[in-house]
Every structure is written in C-alpha cells, then in structure tokens.
Amino acid sequence: QRLLRLAELCRRLETEEEKVLPFYPSSLGEVEQQKVRRVLEETASEPLARVMKDYMGLERFWQRFNKAKLEEKGLERARAALADRNQELRKLLQQYLAGATISQKVPKDPHPL
C-alpha cells in the first residue's frame, strides 16, 4: 500500500511531457527489438532468468531511475564546467584589477601585464 501511495504521488508530480512520453525512445533498431521480444517470450532454462521474469514489472522503475541518474550526471558535468569557467573569469578579473590599481599609481617599474 505504501508503494502504491508513493507511485500515485510521483504520478501527480510528473510533468505533462513525462506523462505523454515518459522515456527516451529506444536506440535499438526494429530487428533488434524483435530479437529482444523473442528472447523475453522464451521460457527461461536458468534459475536466475526465471526469477528475473518475476521482476519484469519493475522495468518502468529502472527506466525512470536510469533516466534520473543520466540527468544527474549531465547536470554534474555542466556544473563542473561552469565552476571551471567561473575560476577562469575570476583569474582574469584579478589580473584586470591588479593592472587597474597599478596604473593609478605612478609605476616605478614597467607594468606587469
């Protein structure tokens, strides 16, 4: 019951786009998708494969989980790139300010920049 309540809460929080197209389209070709369907329909001979069939209902969960993880990693990379750019801009600003303070004084030595 708790899982069902949480699923309902999550469903309410989904955006309209996620409700219509919740996942990225498959990157598999039509032939590959047919092969996957055939393999899934076959009866499993190994014990682990039989147990996995019991958890096929969790496929949507794993799709959403993987999508969220991919987005999280993408955001982390973007944040790191922005932090690097911020450091570069800070260094340039410090150089500019150092040059501006020196130019206000009468320099005894040549300008460092």
Coordinates of N, CA, C and O in Angstrom, one line a residue:
Q1 N 0.8 -1.2 0.0 CA 0.0 0.0 0.0 C 0.9 1.3 0.0 O 0.5 2.2 -0.7
R2 N 2.0 1.2 0.7 CA 2.9 2.3 0.8 C 3.4 2.6 -0.6 O 3.5 3.8 -1.0
L3 N 3.9 1.6 -1.3 CA 4.4 1.7 -2.6 C 3.4 2.3 -3.6 O 3.7 3.2 -4.4
L4 N 2.2 1.9 -3.5 CA 1.1 2.4 -4.3 C 0.9 3.9 -4.1 O 0.7 4.7 -5.0
R5 N 0.9 4.2 -2.8 CA 0.7 5.7 -2.5 C 1.8 6.5 -3.0 O 1.6 7.6 -3.6
L6 N 3.1 6.0 -2.9 CA 4.2 6.7 -3.4 C 4.2 6.8 -4.9 O 4.5 7.9 -5.5
A7 N 3.8 5.8 -5.5 CA 3.6 5.8 -7.0 C 2.6 6.8 -7.4 O 2.8 7.5 -8.4
E8 N 1.5 6.9 -6.7 CA 0.5 7.9 -7.0 C 1.0 9.3 -6.8 O 0.7 10.2 -7.6
L9 N 1.7 9.5 -5.7 CA 2.3 10.8 -5.5 C 3.3 11.2 -6.6 O 3.3 12.3 -7.1
C10 N 4.1 10.3 -7.0 CA 5.1 10.5 -8.1 C 4.3 10.8 -9.4 O 4.8 11.7 -10.2
R11 N 3.3 10.1 -9.6 CA 2.5 10.3 -10.9 C 1.9 11.7 -10.9 O 1.9 12.4 -12.0
R12 N 1.5 12.2 -9.8 CA 1.0 13.6 -9.7 C 2.0 14.6 -10.0 O 1.8 15.7 -10.5
L13 N 3.3 14.3 -9.6 CA 4.4 15.3 -9.8 C 5.0 15.3 -11.1 O 5.8 16.1 -11.4
E14 N 4.6 14.3 -12.0 CA 5.2 14.2 -13.3 C 4.7 15.4 -14.1 O 3.6 15.9 -14.0
T15 N 5.6 15.8 -15.0 CA 5.2 16.9 -15.9 C 4.3 16.3 -17.0 O 4.3 15.1 -17.2
E16 N 3.7 17.2 -17.8 CA 2.8 16.7 -18.9 C 3.6 16.0 -19.9 O 3.2 15.0 -20.4
E17 N 4.9 16.4 -20.2 CA 5.7 15.7 -21.1 C 6.0 14.3 -20.7 O 6.0 13.4 -21.5
E18 N 6.3 14.1 -19.4 CA 6.6 12.8 -18.9 C 5.4 11.9 -18.9 O 5.6 10.7 -19.1
K19 N 4.2 12.5 -18.7 CA 3.0 11.6 -18.8 C 2.8 11.1 -20.2 O 2.3 10.0 -20.4
V20 N 3.1 12.0 -21.2 CA 2.8 11.6 -22.6 C 4.0 10.7 -23.1 O 3.8 9.7 -23.7
L21 N 5.2 11.1 -22.9 CA 6.4 10.4 -23.4 C 7.3 10.3 -22.2 O 8.3 11.1 -22.1
P22 N 7.1 9.3 -21.3 CA 7.9 9.2 -20.1 C 9.4 8.8 -20.3 O 10.2 9.1 -19.5
F23 N 9.7 8.2 -21.4 CA 11.1 7.7 -21.6 C 11.6 8.1 -22.9 O 10.9 8.4 -23.8
Y24 N 12.9 8.0 -23.0 CA 13.6 8.3 -24.3 C 13.2 7.1 -25.2 O 13.1 6.0 -24.8
P25 N 13.1 7.4 -26.5 CA 12.9 6.4 -27.5 C 14.0 5.4 -27.5 O 15.2 5.7 -27.2
S26 N 13.7 4.1 -27.8 CA 14.7 3.1 -27.8 C 15.7 3.4 -28.9 O 15.4 3.8 -30.0
S27 N 17.0 3.1 -28.6 CA 18.0 3.2 -29.6 C 18.2 2.0 -30.5 O 19.1 1.9 -31.4
L28 N 17.4 0.9 -30.1 CA 17.5 -0.3 -30.9 C 16.8 -0.2 -32.2 O 15.7 0.5 -32.3
G29 N 17.3 -0.9 -33.2 CA 16.6 -0.9 -34.5 C 15.4 -1.9 -34.4 O 15.2 -2.6 -33.4
E30 N 14.6 -1.9 -35.4 CA 13.4 -2.8 -35.4 C 13.7 -4.2 -35.3 O 13.1 -5.0 -34.5
V31 N 14.8 -4.7 -36.0 CA 15.2 -6.1 -36.0 C 15.7 -6.4 -34.6 O 15.3 -7.5 -34.0
E32 N 16.5 -5.5 -34.0 CA 17.0 -5.8 -32.6 C 15.8 -5.9 -31.6 O 15.9 -6.7 -30.7
Q33 N 14.8 -5.0 -31.8 CA 13.7 -5.0 -30.8 C 12.9 -6.3 -31.0 O 12.5 -6.9 -30.0
Q34 N 12.8 -6.8 -32.2 CA 12.1 -8.1 -32.4 C 12.9 -9.2 -31.7 O 12.3 -10.1 -31.1
K35 N 14.2 -9.2 -31.8 CA 15.0 -10.3 -31.2 C 14.9 -10.2 -29.7 O 14.7 -11.2 -29.0
V36 N 14.8 -9.0 -29.1 CA 14.7 -8.8 -27.7 C 13.3 -9.4 -27.2 O 13.2 -10.1 -26.2
R37 N 12.2 -9.1 -28.0 CA 10.9 -9.6 -27.7 C 10.9 -11.1 -27.7 O 10.3 -11.7 -26.8
R38 N 11.5 -11.7 -28.7 CA 11.6 -13.2 -28.8 C 12.3 -13.8 -27.6 O 11.8 -14.8 -27.0
V39 N 13.4 -13.2 -27.2 CA 14.1 -13.7 -26.1 C 13.3 -13.6 -24.8 O 13.3 -14.5 -24.0
L40 N 12.6 -12.5 -24.6 CA 11.8 -12.3 -23.4 C 10.6 -13.3 -23.4 O 10.1 -13.7 -22.3
E41 N 10.1 -13.7 -24.6 CA 8.9 -14.6 -24.6 C 9.3 -16.0 -24.4 O 8.5 -16.9 -24.0
E42 N 10.6 -16.4 -24.6 CA 11.1 -17.8 -24.4 C 11.0 -18.1 -23.0 O 11.2 -17.3 -22.1
T43 N 10.8 -19.4 -22.7 CA 10.9 -19.9 -21.3 C 12.3 -20.0 -20.9 O 13.1 -20.5 -21.7
A44 N 12.6 -19.5 -19.8 CA 14.0 -19.5 -19.3 C 14.4 -20.9 -18.8 O 13.6 -21.6 -18.1
S45 N 15.6 -21.2 -19.0 CA 16.1 -22.5 -18.5 C 17.0 -22.3 -17.3 O 17.0 -23.2 -16.4
E46 N 17.6 -21.2 -17.1 CA 18.4 -20.9 -15.9 C 17.5 -20.4 -14.8 O 16.6 -19.6 -15.0
P47 N 17.8 -20.7 -13.6 CA 17.0 -20.3 -12.4 C 17.0 -18.7 -12.3 O 16.0 -18.2 -12.0
L48 N 18.2 -18.1 -12.5 CA 18.2 -16.7 -12.4 C 17.3 -16.0 -13.4 O 16.6 -15.0 -13.1
A49 N 17.3 -16.5 -14.6 CA 16.5 -15.9 -15.7 C 15.0 -16.0 -15.3 O 14.2 -15.2 -15.6
R50 N 14.6 -17.2 -14.7 CA 13.2 -17.4 -14.3 C 12.8 -16.4 -13.2 O 11.7 -15.8 -13.2
V51 N 13.7 -16.1 -12.3 CA 13.5 -15.2 -11.2 C 13.3 -13.8 -11.7 O 12.5 -13.0 -11.3
M52 N 14.2 -13.5 -12.7 CA 14.1 -12.1 -13.3 C 12.8 -11.9 -14.0 O 12.3 -10.7 -14.0
K53 N 12.2 -12.9 -14.5 CA 10.9 -12.7 -15.2 C 9.8 -12.2 -14.1 O 8.9 -11.5 -14.5
D54 N 10.0 -12.6 -12.9 CA 9.1 -12.2 -11.9 C 9.2 -10.7 -11.6 O 8.2 -10.1 -11.1
Y55 N 10.3 -10.1 -11.9 CA 10.5 -8.7 -11.6 C 10.4 -7.8 -12.9 O 10.9 -6.7 -12.9
M56 N 9.8 -8.3 -13.9 CA 9.6 -7.5 -15.1 C 8.8 -6.3 -14.9 O 8.9 -5.3 -15.6
G57 N 7.9 -6.3 -13.9 CA 7.1 -5.2 -13.5 C 7.9 -4.0 -13.0 O 7.4 -2.9 -13.1
L58 N 9.1 -4.2 -12.7 CA 10.0 -3.1 -12.2 C 10.7 -2.5 -13.3 O 11.5 -1.5 -13.1
E59 N 10.5 -2.9 -14.6 CA 11.2 -2.3 -15.7 C 10.9 -0.8 -15.8 O 11.9 -0.1 -16.1
R60 N 9.7 -0.4 -15.6 CA 9.5 1.1 -15.7 C 10.2 1.8 -14.6 O 10.7 2.9 -14.8
F61 N 10.3 1.2 -13.4 CA 11.1 1.9 -12.3 C 12.5 2.1 -12.8 O 13.1 3.1 -12.6
W62 N 13.1 1.0 -13.3 CA 14.5 1.1 -13.7 C 14.7 2.0 -14.8 O 15.7 2.7 -14.9
Q63 N 13.8 2.1 -15.7 CA 13.9 3.1 -16.8 C 13.9 4.5 -16.2 O 14.7 5.4 -16.6
R64 N 13.0 4.8 -15.3 CA 12.9 6.1 -14.7 C 14.2 6.4 -13.9 O 14.7 7.5 -13.9
F65 N 14.6 5.4 -13.1 CA 15.8 5.5 -12.3 C 17.0 5.9 -13.2 O 17.8 6.8 -12.9
N66 N 17.2 5.1 -14.2 CA 18.3 5.3 -15.1 C 18.2 6.7 -15.8 O 19.3 7.4 -16.0
K67 N 17.0 7.1 -16.2 CA 16.9 8.4 -16.8 C 17.3 9.5 -15.8 O 18.0 10.5 -16.1
A68 N 16.8 9.4 -14.5 CA 17.2 10.3 -13.5 C 18.7 10.4 -13.2 O 19.3 11.4 -13.1
K69 N 19.3 9.2 -13.2 CA 20.8 9.1 -13.0 C 21.5 9.8 -14.2 O 22.5 10.5 -13.9
L70 N 21.1 9.6 -15.4 CA 21.7 10.2 -16.5 C 21.6 11.7 -16.5 O 22.6 12.4 -16.7
E71 N 20.4 12.2 -16.1 CA 20.2 13.6 -16.0 C 21.1 14.2 -14.8 O 21.7 15.3 -15.0
E72 N 21.2 13.5 -13.8 CA 22.0 13.9 -12.6 C 23.5 14.0 -13.0 O 24.2 15.0 -12.7
K73 N 24.0 13.0 -13.8 CA 25.4 13.0 -14.2 C 25.6 14.2 -15.2 O 26.6 14.9 -15.2
G74 N 24.6 14.4 -16.1 CA 24.8 15.5 -17.0 C 24.8 16.9 -16.3 O 25.6 17.7 -16.7
L75 N 24.0 17.0 -15.3 CA 24.0 18.3 -14.5 C 25.3 18.4 -13.7 O 25.8 19.5 -13.6
E76 N 25.8 17.3 -13.2 CA 27.1 17.4 -12.5 C 28.2 17.9 -13.5 O 29.0 18.7 -13.1
R77 N 28.2 17.3 -14.7 CA 29.2 17.7 -15.6 C 29.1 19.2 -16.0 O 30.1 19.9 -16.1
A78 N 27.8 19.6 -16.2 CA 27.6 21.0 -16.6 C 28.0 21.9 -15.4 O 28.6 23.0 -15.6
R79 N 27.7 21.5 -14.2 CA 28.1 22.3 -13.0 C 29.7 22.4 -12.9 O 30.2 23.5 -12.6
A80 N 30.4 21.3 -13.2 CA 31.8 21.3 -13.1 C 32.4 22.3 -14.2 O 33.3 23.0 -13.9
A81 N 31.8 22.2 -15.4 CA 32.2 23.1 -16.5 C 32.0 24.6 -16.1 O 32.9 25.4 -16.4
L82 N 30.9 24.8 -15.5 CA 30.6 26.2 -15.1 C 31.5 26.7 -14.0 O 32.0 27.8 -13.9
A83 N 31.9 25.8 -13.1 CA 32.8 26.1 -12.0 C 34.2 26.4 -12.6 O 34.8 27.4 -12.1
D84 N 34.6 25.6 -13.6 CA 35.9 25.9 -14.2 C 35.9 27.2 -14.9 O 36.8 28.0 -14.8
R85 N 34.8 27.5 -15.6 CA 34.7 28.8 -16.3 C 34.7 30.0 -15.3 O 35.3 31.0 -15.6
N86 N 34.0 29.8 -14.2 CA 34.0 30.8 -13.1 C 35.4 31.1 -12.6 O 35.7 32.2 -12.4
Q87 N 36.2 30.0 -12.4 CA 37.5 30.2 -11.9 C 38.4 31.0 -12.9 O 39.1 31.9 -12.6
E88 N 38.2 30.7 -14.2 CA 38.9 31.4 -15.3 C 38.6 32.9 -15.2 O 39.4 33.8 -15.3
L89 N 37.3 33.2 -15.1 CA 36.8 34.6 -15.1 C 37.3 35.3 -13.9 O 37.7 36.5 -13.9
R90 N 37.4 34.6 -12.7 CA 37.9 35.2 -11.5 C 39.4 35.6 -11.7 O 39.8 36.7 -11.2
K91 N 40.1 34.7 -12.3 CA 41.6 35.0 -12.5 C 41.7 36.2 -13.4 O 42.6 37.1 -13.2
L92 N 41.0 36.2 -14.5 CA 41.0 37.4 -15.4 C 40.6 38.7 -14.7 O 41.3 39.7 -14.9
L93 N 39.6 38.6 -13.9 CA 39.2 39.8 -13.1 C 40.3 40.3 -12.1 O 40.6 41.5 -12.0
Q94 N 40.9 39.3 -11.5 CA 42.0 39.7 -10.6 C 43.2 40.3 -11.3 O 43.8 41.3 -10.9
Q95 N 43.5 39.8 -12.5 CA 44.6 40.4 -13.3 C 44.2 41.8 -13.7 O 45.0 42.7 -13.7
Y96 N 42.9 42.0 -14.1 CA 42.5 43.3 -14.5 C 42.5 44.3 -13.4 O 43.0 45.4 -13.5
L97 N 42.0 43.8 -12.2 CA 42.1 44.7 -11.0 C 43.5 45.0 -10.6 O 43.8 46.2 -10.2
A98 N 44.4 44.1 -10.7 CA 45.8 44.3 -10.4 C 46.4 45.4 -11.3 O 47.1 46.3 -10.9
G99 N 46.1 45.3 -12.6 CA 46.5 46.2 -13.5 C 45.9 47.6 -13.3 O 46.6 48.6 -13.5
A100 N 44.7 47.7 -12.9 CA 44.0 48.9 -12.7 C 44.6 49.6 -11.5 O 44.7 50.9 -11.5
T101 N 44.9 49.0 -10.4 CA 45.5 49.6 -9.3 C 46.9 50.1 -9.5 O 47.3 51.1 -9.0
I102 N 47.6 49.3 -10.3 CA 49.0 49.7 -10.6 C 49.0 51.0 -11.5 O 49.8 51.9 -11.3
S103 N 48.0 51.0 -12.4 CA 48.0 52.2 -13.4 C 47.6 53.5 -12.7 O 47.9 54.6 -13.1
Q104 N 46.9 53.4 -11.5 CA 46.6 54.6 -10.8 C 47.7 55.2 -10.1 O 47.8 56.4 -9.9
K105 N 48.7 54.3 -9.7 CA 49.9 54.8 -9.0 C 50.9 55.2 -10.1 O 50.8 54.7 -11.2
V106 N 51.9 55.9 -9.7 CA 53.0 56.2 -10.7 C 53.9 54.9 -10.6 O 54.5 54.7 -9.6
P107 N 54.0 54.2 -11.6 CA 54.8 53.0 -11.6 C 56.3 53.3 -11.6 O 56.7 54.1 -12.4
K108 N 57.0 52.6 -10.7 CA 58.4 52.7 -10.7 C 59.0 51.7 -11.7 O 60.0 52.0 -12.3
D109 N 58.4 50.6 -11.7 CA 58.8 49.5 -12.6 C 57.8 49.4 -13.8 O 56.7 49.9 -13.7
P110 N 58.2 48.8 -14.9 CA 57.3 48.6 -16.0 C 56.0 47.8 -15.6 O 56.1 47.0 -14.6
H111 N 54.9 48.0 -16.2 CA 53.7 47.4 -15.9 C 53.8 45.8 -16.1 O 54.4 45.4 -17.1
P112 N 53.3 45.1 -15.1 CA 53.5 43.6 -15.2 C 52.7 43.0 -16.3 O 53.0 41.9 -16.8
L113 N 51.6 43.6 -16.8 CA 50.8 43.0 -17.8 C 51.4 43.5 -19.2 O 51.2 43.0 -20.2

